[in-house]
Short mmCIF file of C-alpha atoms in Angstrom, two decimals:
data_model
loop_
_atom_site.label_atom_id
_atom_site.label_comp_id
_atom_site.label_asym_id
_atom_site.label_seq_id
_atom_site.Cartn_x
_atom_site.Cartn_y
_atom_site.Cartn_z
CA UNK K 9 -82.39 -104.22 -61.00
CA UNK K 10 -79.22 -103.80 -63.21
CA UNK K 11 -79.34 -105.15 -66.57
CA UNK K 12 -76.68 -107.44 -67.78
CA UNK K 13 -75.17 -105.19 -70.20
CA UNK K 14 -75.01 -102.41 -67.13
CA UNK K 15 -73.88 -105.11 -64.28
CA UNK K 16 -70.53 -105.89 -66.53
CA UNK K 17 -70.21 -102.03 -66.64
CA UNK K 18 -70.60 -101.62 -63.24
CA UNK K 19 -68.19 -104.57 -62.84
CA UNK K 20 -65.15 -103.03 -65.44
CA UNK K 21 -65.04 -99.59 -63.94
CA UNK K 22 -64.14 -101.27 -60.68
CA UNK K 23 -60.94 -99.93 -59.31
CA UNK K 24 -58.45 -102.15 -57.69
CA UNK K 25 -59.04 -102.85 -53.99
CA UNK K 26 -56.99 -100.60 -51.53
CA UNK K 27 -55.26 -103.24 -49.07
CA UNK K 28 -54.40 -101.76 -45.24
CA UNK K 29 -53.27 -102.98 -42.15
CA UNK K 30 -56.20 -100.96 -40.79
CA UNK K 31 -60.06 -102.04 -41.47
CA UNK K 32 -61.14 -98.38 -40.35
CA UNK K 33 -58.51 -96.62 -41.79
CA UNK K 34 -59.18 -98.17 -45.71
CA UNK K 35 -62.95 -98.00 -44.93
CA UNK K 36 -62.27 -93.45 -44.74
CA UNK K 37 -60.17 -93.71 -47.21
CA UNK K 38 -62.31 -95.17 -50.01
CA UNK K 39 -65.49 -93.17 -48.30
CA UNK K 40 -63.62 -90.19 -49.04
CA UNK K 41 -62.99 -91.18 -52.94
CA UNK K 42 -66.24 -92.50 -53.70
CA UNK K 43 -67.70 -89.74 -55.29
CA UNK K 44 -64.66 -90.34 -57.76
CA UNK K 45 -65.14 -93.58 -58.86
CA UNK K 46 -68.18 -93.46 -61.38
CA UNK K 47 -71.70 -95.60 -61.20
CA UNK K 48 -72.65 -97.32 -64.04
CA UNK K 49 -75.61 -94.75 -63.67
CA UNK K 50 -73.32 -91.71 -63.58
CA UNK K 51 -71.62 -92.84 -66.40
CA UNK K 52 -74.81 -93.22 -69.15
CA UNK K 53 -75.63 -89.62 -67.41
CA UNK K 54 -72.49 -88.53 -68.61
CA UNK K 55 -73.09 -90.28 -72.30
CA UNK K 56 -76.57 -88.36 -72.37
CA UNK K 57 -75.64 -85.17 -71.55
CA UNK K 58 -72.52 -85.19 -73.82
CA UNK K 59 -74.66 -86.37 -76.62
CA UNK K 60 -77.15 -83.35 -75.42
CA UNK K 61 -74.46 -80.47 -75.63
CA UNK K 62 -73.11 -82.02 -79.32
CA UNK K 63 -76.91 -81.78 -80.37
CA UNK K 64 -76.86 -78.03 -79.16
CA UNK K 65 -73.84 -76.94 -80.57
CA UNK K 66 -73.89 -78.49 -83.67
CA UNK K 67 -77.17 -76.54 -84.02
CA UNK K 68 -76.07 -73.52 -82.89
CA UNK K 69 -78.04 -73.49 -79.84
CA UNK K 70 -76.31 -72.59 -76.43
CA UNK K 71 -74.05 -75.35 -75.17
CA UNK K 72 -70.50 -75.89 -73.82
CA UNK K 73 -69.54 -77.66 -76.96
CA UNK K 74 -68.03 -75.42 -79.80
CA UNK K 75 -68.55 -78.25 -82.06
CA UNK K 76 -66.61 -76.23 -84.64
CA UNK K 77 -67.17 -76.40 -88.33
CA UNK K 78 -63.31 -77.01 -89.45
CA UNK K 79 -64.26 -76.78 -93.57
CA UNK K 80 -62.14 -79.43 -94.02
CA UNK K 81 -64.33 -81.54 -96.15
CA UNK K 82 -62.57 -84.46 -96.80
CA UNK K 83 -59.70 -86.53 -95.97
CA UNK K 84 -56.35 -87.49 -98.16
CA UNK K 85 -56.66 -89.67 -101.39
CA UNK K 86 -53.54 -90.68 -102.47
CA UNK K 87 -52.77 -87.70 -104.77
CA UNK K 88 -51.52 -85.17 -102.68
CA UNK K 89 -47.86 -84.08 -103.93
CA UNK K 90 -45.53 -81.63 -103.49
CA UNK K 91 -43.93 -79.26 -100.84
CA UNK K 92 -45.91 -78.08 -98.11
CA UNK K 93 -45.30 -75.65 -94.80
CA UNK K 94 -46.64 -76.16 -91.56
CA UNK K 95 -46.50 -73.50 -88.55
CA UNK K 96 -47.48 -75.78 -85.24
CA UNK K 97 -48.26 -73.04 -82.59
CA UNK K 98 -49.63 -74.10 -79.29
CA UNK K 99 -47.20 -73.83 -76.72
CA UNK K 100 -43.57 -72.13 -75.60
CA UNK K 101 -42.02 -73.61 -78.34
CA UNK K 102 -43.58 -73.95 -81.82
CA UNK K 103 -41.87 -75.25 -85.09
CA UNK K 104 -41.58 -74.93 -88.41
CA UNK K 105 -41.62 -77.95 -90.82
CA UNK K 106 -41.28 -78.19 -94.39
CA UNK K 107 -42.44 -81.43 -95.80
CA UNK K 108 -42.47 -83.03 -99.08
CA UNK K 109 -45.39 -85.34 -100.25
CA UNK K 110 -45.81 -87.99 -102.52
CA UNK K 111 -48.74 -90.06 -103.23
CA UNK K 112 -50.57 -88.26 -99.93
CA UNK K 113 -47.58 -89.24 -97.69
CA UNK K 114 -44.76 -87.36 -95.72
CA UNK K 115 -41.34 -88.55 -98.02
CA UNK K 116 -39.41 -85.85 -96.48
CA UNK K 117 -39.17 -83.24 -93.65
CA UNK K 118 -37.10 -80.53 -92.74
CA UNK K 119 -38.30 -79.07 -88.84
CA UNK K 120 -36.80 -76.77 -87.05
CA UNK K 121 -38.01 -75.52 -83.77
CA UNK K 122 -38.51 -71.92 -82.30
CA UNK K 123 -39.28 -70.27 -78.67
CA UNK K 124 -40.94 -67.61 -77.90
CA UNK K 125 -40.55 -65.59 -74.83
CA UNK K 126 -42.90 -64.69 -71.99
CA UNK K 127 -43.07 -60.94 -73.40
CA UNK K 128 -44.12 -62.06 -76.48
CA UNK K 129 -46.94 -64.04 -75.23
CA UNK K 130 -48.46 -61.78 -72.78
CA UNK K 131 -47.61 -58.41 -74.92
CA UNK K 132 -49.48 -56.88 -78.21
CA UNK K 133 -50.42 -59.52 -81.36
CA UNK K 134 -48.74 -57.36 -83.60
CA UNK K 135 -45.31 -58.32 -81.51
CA UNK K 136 -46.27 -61.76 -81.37
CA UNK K 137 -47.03 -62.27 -85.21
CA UNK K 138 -44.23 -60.32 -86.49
CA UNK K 139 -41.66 -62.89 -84.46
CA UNK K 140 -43.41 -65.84 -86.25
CA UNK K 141 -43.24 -64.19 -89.41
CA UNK K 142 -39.43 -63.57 -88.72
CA UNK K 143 -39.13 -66.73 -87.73
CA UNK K 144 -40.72 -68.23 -91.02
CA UNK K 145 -38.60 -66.09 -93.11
CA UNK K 146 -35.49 -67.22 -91.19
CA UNK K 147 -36.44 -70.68 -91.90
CA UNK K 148 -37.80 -70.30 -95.63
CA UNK K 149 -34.36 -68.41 -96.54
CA UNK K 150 -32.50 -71.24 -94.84
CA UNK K 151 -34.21 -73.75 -97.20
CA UNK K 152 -33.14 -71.34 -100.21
CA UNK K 153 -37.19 -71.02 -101.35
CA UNK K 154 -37.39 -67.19 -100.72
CA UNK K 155 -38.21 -66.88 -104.24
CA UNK K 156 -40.77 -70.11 -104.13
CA UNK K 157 -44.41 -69.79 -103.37
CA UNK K 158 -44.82 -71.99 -100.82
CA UNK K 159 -48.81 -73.27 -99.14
CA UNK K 160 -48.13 -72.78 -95.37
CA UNK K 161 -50.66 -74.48 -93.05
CA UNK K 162 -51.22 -72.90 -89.61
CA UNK K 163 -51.76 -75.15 -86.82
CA UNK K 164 -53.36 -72.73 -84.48
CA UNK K 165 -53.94 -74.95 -81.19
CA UNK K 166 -56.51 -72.44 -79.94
CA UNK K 167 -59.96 -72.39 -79.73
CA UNK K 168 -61.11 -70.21 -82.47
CA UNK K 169 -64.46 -69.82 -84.74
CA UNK K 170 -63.89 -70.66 -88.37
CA UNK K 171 -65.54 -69.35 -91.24
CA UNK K 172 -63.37 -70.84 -93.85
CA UNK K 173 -60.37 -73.19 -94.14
CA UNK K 174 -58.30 -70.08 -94.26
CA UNK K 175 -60.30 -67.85 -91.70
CA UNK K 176 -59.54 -68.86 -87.67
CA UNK K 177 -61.34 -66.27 -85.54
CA UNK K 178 -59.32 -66.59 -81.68
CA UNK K 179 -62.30 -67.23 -79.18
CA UNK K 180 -60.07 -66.90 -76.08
CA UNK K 181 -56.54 -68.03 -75.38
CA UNK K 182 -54.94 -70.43 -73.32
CA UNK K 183 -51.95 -72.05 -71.46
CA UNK K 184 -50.03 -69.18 -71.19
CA UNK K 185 -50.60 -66.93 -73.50
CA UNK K 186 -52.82 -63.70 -73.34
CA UNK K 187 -52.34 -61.45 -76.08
CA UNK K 188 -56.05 -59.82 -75.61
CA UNK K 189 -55.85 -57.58 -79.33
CA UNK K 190 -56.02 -60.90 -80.75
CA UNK K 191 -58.96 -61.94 -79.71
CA UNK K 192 -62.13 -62.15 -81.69
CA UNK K 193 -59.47 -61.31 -84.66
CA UNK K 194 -58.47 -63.69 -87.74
CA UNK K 195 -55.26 -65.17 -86.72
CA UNK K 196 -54.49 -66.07 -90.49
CA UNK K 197 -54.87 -62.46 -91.74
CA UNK K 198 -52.56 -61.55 -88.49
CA UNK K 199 -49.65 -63.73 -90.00
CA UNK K 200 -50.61 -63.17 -93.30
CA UNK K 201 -49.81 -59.13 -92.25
CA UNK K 202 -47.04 -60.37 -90.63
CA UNK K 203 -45.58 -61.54 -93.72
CA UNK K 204 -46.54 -59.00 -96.07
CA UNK K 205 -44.73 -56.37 -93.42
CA UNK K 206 -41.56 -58.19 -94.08
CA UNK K 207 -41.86 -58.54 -97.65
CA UNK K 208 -38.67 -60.81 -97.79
CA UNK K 209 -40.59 -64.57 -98.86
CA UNK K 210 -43.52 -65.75 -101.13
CA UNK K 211 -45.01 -67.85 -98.34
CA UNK K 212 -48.83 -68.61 -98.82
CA UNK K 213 -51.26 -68.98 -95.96
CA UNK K 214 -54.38 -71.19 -97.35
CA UNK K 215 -54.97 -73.02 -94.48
CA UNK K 216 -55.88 -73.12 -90.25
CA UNK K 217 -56.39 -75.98 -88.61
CA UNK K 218 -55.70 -76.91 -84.74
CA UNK K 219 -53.96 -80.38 -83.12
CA UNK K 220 -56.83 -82.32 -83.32
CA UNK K 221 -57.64 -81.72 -87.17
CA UNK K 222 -54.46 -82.59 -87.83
CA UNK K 223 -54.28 -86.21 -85.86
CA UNK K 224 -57.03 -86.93 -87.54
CA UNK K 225 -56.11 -86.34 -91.07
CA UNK K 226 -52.56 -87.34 -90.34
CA UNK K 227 -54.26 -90.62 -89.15
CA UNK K 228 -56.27 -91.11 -92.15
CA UNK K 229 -53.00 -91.77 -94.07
CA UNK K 230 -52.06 -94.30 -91.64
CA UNK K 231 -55.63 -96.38 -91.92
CA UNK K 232 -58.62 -95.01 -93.90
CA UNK K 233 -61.14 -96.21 -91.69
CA UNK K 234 -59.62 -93.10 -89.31
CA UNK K 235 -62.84 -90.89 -88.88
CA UNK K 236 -62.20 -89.36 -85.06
CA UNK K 237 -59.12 -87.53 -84.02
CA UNK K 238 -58.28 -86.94 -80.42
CA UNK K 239 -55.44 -85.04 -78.50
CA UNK K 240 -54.64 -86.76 -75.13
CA UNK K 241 -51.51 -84.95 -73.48
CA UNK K 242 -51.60 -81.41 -71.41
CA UNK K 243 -54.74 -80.48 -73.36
CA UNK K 244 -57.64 -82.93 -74.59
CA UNK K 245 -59.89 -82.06 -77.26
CA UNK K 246 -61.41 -84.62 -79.90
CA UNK K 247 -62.76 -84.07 -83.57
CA UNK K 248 -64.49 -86.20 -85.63
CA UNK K 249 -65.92 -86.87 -89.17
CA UNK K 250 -69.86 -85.32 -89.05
CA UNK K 251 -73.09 -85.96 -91.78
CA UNK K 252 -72.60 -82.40 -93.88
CA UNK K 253 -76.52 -82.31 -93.83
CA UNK K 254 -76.26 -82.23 -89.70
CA UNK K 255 -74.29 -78.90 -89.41
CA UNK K 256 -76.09 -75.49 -89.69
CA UNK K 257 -72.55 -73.93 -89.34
CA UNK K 258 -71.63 -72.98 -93.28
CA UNK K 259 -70.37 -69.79 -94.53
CA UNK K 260 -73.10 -68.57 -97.27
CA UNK K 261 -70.69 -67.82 -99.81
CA UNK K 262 -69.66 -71.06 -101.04
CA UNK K 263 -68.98 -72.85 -104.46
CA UNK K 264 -70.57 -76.07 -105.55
CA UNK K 265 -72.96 -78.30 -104.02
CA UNK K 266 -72.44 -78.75 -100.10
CA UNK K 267 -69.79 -81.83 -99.27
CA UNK K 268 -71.03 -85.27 -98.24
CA UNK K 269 -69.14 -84.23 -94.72
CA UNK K 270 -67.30 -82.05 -92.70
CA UNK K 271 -64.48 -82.82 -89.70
CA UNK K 272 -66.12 -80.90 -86.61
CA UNK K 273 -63.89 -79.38 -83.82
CA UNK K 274 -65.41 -80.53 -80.51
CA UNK K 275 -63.30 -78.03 -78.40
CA UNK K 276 -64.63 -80.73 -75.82
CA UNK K 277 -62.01 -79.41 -72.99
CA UNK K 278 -65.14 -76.85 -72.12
CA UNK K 279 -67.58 -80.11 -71.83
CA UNK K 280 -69.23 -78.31 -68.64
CA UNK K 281 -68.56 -74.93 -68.35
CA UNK K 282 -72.21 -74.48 -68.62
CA UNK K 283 -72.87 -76.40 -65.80
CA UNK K 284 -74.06 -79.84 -67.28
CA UNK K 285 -71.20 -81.84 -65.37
CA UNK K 286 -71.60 -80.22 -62.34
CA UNK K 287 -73.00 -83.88 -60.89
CA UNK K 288 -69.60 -85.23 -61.28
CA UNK K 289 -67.67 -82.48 -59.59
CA UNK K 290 -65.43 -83.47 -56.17
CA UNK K 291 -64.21 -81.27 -53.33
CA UNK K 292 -60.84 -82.18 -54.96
CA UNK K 293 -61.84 -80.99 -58.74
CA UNK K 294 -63.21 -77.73 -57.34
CA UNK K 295 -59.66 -77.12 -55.20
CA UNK K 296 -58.02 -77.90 -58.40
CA UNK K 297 -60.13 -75.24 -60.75
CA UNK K 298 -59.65 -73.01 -57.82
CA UNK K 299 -55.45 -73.32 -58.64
CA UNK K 300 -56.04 -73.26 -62.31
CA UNK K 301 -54.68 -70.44 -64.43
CA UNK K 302 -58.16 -70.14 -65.67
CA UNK K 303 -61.00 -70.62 -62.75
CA UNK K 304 -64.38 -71.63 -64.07
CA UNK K 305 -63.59 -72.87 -67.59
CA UNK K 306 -62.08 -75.60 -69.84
CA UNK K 307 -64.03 -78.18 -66.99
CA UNK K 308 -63.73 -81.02 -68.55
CA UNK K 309 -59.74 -80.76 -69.15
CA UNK K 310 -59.45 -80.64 -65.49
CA UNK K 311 -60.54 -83.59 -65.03
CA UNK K 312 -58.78 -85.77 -67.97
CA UNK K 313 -55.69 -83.96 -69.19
CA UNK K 314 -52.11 -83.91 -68.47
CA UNK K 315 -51.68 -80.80 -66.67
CA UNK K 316 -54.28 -81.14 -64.26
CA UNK K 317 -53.78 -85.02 -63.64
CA UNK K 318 -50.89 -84.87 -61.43
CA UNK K 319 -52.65 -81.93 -59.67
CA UNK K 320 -55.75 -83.66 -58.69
CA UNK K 321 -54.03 -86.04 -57.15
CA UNK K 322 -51.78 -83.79 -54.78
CA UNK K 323 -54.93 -82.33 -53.99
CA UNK K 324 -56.18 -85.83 -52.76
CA UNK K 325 -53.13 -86.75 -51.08
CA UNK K 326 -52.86 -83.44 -49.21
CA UNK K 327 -56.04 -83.90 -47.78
CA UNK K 328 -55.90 -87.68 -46.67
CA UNK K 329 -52.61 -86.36 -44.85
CA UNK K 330 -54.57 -83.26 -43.28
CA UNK K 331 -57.25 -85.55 -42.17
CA UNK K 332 -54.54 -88.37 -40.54
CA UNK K 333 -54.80 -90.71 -43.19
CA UNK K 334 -51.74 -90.73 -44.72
CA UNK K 335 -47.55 -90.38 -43.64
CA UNK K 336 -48.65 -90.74 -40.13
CA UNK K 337 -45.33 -91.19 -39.00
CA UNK K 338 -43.43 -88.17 -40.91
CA UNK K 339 -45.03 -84.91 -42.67
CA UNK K 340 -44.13 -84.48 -46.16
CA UNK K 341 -41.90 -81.60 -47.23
CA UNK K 342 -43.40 -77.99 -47.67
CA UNK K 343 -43.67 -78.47 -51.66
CA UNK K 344 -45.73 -81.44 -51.28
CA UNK K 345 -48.46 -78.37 -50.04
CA UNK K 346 -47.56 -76.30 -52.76
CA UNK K 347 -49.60 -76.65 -56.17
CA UNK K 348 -48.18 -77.82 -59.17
CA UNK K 349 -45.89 -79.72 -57.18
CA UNK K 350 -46.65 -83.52 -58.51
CA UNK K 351 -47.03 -83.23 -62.34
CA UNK K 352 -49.04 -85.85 -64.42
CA UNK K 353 -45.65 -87.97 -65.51
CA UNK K 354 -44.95 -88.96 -61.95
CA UNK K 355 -48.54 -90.16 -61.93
CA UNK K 356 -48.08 -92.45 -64.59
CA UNK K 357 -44.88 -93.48 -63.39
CA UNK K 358 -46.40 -94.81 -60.22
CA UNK K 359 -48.99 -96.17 -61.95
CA UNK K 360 -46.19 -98.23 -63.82
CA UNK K 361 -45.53 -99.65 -60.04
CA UNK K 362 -48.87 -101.06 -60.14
CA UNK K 363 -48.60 -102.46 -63.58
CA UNK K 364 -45.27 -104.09 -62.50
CA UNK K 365 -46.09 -104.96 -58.87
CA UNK K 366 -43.57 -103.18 -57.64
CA UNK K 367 -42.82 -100.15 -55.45
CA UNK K 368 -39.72 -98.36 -56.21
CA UNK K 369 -41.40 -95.63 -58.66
CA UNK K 370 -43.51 -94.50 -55.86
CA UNK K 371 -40.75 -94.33 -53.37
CA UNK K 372 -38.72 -92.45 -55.64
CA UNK K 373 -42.02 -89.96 -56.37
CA UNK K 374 -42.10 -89.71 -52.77
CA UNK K 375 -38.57 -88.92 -51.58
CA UNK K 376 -38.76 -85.76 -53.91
CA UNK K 377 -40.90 -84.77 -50.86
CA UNK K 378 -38.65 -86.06 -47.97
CA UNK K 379 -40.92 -88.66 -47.58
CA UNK K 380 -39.89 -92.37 -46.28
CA UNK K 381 -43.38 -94.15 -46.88
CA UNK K 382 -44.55 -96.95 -45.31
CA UNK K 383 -45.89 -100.04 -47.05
CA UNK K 384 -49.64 -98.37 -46.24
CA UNK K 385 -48.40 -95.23 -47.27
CA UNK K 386 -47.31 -96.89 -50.37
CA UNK K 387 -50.81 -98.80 -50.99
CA UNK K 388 -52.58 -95.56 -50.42
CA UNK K 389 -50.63 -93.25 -52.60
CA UNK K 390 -51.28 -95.59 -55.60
CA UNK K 391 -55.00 -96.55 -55.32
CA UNK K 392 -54.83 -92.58 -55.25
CA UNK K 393 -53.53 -92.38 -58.52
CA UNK K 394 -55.36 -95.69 -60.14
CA UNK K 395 -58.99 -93.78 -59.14
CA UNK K 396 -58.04 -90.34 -60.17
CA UNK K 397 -56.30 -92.22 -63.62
CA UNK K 398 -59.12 -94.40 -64.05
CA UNK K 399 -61.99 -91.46 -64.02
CA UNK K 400 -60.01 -89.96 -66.51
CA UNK K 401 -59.82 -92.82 -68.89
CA UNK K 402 -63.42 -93.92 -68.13
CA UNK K 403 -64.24 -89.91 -69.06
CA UNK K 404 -62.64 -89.78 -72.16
CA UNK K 405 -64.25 -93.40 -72.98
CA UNK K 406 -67.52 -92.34 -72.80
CA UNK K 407 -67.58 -89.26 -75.52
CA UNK K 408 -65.80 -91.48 -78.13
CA UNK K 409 -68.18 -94.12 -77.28
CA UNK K 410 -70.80 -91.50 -77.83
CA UNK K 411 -68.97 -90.30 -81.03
CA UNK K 412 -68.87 -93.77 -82.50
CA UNK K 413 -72.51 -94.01 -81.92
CA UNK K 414 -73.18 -91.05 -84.22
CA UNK K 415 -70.65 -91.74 -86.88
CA UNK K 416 -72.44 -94.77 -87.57
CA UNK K 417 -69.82 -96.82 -89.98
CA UNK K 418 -68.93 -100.42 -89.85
CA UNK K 419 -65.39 -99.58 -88.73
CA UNK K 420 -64.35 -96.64 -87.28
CA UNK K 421 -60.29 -95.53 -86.11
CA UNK K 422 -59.70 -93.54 -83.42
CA UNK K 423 -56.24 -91.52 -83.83
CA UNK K 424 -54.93 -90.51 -80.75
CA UNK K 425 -51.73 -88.47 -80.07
CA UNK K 426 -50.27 -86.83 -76.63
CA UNK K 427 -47.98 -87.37 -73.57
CA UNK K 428 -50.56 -88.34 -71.55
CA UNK K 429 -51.92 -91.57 -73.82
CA UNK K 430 -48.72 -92.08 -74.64
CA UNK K 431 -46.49 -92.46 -71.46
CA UNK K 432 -49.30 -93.24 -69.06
CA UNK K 433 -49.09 -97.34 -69.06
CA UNK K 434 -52.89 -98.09 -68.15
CA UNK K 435 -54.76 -95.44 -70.24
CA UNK K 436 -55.37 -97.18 -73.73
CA UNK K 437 -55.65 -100.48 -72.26
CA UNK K 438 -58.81 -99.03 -69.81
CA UNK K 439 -60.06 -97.35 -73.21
CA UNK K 440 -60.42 -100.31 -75.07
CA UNK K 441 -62.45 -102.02 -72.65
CA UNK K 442 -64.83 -99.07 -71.90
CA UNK K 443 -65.28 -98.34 -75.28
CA UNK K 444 -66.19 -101.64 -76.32
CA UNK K 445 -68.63 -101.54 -72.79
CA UNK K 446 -70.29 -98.84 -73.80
CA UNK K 447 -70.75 -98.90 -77.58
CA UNK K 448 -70.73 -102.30 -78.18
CA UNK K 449 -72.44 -102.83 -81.55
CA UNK K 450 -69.21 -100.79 -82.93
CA UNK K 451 -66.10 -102.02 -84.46
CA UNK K 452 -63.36 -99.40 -83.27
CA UNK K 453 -59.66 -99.46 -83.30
CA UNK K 454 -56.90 -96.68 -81.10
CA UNK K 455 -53.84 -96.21 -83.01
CA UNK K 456 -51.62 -93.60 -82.02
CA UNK K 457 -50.68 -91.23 -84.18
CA UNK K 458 -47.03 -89.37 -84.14
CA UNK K 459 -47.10 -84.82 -84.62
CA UNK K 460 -50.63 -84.80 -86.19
CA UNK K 461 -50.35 -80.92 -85.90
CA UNK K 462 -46.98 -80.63 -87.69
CA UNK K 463 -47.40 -83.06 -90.79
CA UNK K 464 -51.28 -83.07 -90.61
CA UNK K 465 -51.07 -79.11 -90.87
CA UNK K 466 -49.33 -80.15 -94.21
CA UNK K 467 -51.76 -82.18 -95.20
CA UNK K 468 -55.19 -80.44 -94.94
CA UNK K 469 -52.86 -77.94 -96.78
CA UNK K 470 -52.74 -80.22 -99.74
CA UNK K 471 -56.30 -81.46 -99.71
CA UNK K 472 -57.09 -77.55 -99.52
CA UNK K 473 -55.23 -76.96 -102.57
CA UNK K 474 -56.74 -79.71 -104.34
CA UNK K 475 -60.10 -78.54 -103.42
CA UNK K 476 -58.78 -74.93 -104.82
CA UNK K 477 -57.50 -76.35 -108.09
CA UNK K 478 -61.10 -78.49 -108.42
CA UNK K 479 -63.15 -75.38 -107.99
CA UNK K 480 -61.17 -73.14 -110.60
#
């Protein structure tokens, strides 16, 4: 029998109905997505086992969950003041920003934005560090501070082990980079080298943080209730305000009394690299691992970020036409086989189709493939992309959900930032209502939250130094 609470679940996480001219044809089409659209069953599984790995990690014990002790022990309070720097690396491009802050606020910002080549990234750290300390001198010279001591905050968007707020140990890297004598080293010594090489600026490193810190303390300026932070674009990962007395993760020299709590680093992109999620796993999520850069890891990405989105549903769509499903009357171009093909912003603008009721996104998708579709083909592409879409969404739902549970406060504000949540036109609105499904004794609120890892990388600097200047 299902309970009340559990038939209205069962009942939101319903996908729209796929509408055919053909009975049999619909009927193996949604047989062969089934397994994608989630049970009310398979989704408190999910919630349990999350809840599970968070237990581990945050206890040290083996899990798939970093949950990552960021030392960044509390949140802005109105005094921070002052210039700041922030180096946001995570990608091909990274930038530089100088902000000003008054009264724990960005006033002013000066950003400038750098690339770095594919040498650089696949080639010795030493290389690598030295062009980002060039690149910081470049930039601090430009500004006419050369002679200024300067706090620089390093968002390092890569999972890494901390030890303090100014120690970031590289675990492993991703996207594309692969720099393998930087691994299991401090990156924050590495630039502080860097810098100390060149000799030319009086920058000072005191602080690492990645994306996700940074949303969240970036969002705590926007609303104080803002106690989880979450990065929704070509990566996911979340982070989140924990108990201090809950972590077993502290360094043993350390001054004071231990803080009242702590901003953990899920590094939840590897929920199920262990195995745990293995329930959920399609023919279709297994083809796409199979494609990924990295086979066998960062699971839970694959199935909710932006650059495996678009993927997964190629992957679908390839099949249904291999199986005589789908284009019956024409075969798609050759790069409709090839992976990487249909990227996650075409997804969400067919998905604006369906918001619309209209079908000229998805034609246009489709032509990119030589394809004329007909008004089945049509239907069928974008129930495609609402279930694959929807999963996602309904994924990411049920960790916050979990995370709200264990935060435990009246209110609680989720800051979200990324492509994905930001240009796909169903995702928050299907977060809302799963969240408040699935945790609903909690008072939450989404608000999105504008280059967290540039200006929040300036704030944790501040709240570092204050935390300095209160110790000495």
């Amino acid at each position: 029998m299902v309970v009340p609470a559990e038939h209205a679940l069962h009942e939101a996480i319903q996908v729209s109905p796929l509408k055919l001219s053909n009975d049999v044809r619909r009927q193996k089409i949604e047989n062969r997505l089934a397994r994608m659209r989630l049970s009310a069953t398979t989704v408190r599984k999910i919630q349990d086992v999350f809840v599970s790995e968070m237990n581990k990690g945050i206890h040290q014990e083996p899990s798939s969950l970093q949950m990552e002790n960021t030392y960044v022990p509390e949140l802005v309070d109105g005094t921070e003041a002052g210039r700041f720097l922030a180096l946001d690396l995570g990608g091909t491009n990274f930038r530089i920003l100088l902000l000003e802050l008054k009264n724990g606020r960005v006033v002013r910002e000066n950003v400038k934005n750098y690339h770095i080549g594919s040498e650089l990234r696949v080639g010795t750290g030493l290389r690598l560090f030295d062009y980002l300390a060039e690149c910081l001198s470049d930039f601090v010279i430009n500004q006419g501070l050369q002679d200024v001591e300067v706090p620089l905050g390093f968002t390092f968007s890569f999972p890494m082990v901390q030890h303090s707020l100014d120690v970031g140990i590289l675990v492993t890297w991703t996207k594309s980079f692969n720099c393998p004598d930087v691994v299991n080293k401090d990156a924050v010594q590495l630039l502080r080298d860097a810098l100390a090489r060149r000799g030319d600026t009086k920058v000072k490193v005191i602080a690492v943080l990645n994306d996700t810190t940074g949303t969240l303390v970036q969002g705590a300026t926007l609303d104080p209730d803002t106690a989880i932070g979450l990065i929704l674009g070509t990566g996911s990962n979340a982070c989140y305000l924990e108990r201090a007395d809950r972590v077993e993760h502290w360094e043993p020299e350390r001054h004071g009394e231990r803080e009242a709590s702590v901003v953990i680093d899920i590094e939840w992109g590897a929920f199920g690299d262990n195995g745990v999620l293995d329930f959920i796993k399609t023919e279709f999520d297994r083809e796409n691992d199979a494609n990924s850069l990295l086979v066998n890891s960062f699971t839970f990405e694959k199935y909710i970020s932006g650059k495996y989105l678009g993927e997964i549903v190629r992957i679908v769509l390839t099949k249904l036409t291999k199986e005589g499903l789908l284009f019956l009357e024409k075969d798609p171009g050759r790069s409709f086989f090839t992976s990487g093909t249909l990227t996650s912003d075409l997804v969400s603008y067919i998905e604006q189709d369906t918001v619309d009721g209209s079908t000229d996104n998805t034609k246009e998708v489709l032509a990119k493939y030589d394809i004329v579709p007909t008004d089945d083909d049509i239907n069928i592409v974008q129930y495609v992309c609402e279930v694959v879409s929807n999963r996602a969404a309904l994924l990411v739902s049920i960790c916050l959900a979990a995370l709200l549970e264990r935060i435990d406060k009246e209110n609680v504000t989720i800051a979200v930032d990324g492509s994905l949540y930001k240009h796909h036109p169903r995702f928050e609105t299907w977060m809302k209502q799963y969240i408040a499904l699935l945790a609903p004794s909690r008072k939450f609120k989404l608000i999105h939250v504008e280059d967290g890892s540039g200006k929040g990388a300036a704030l944790v600097t501040a709240i570092a130094q204050r935390i300095q200047k209160r110790l000495t």
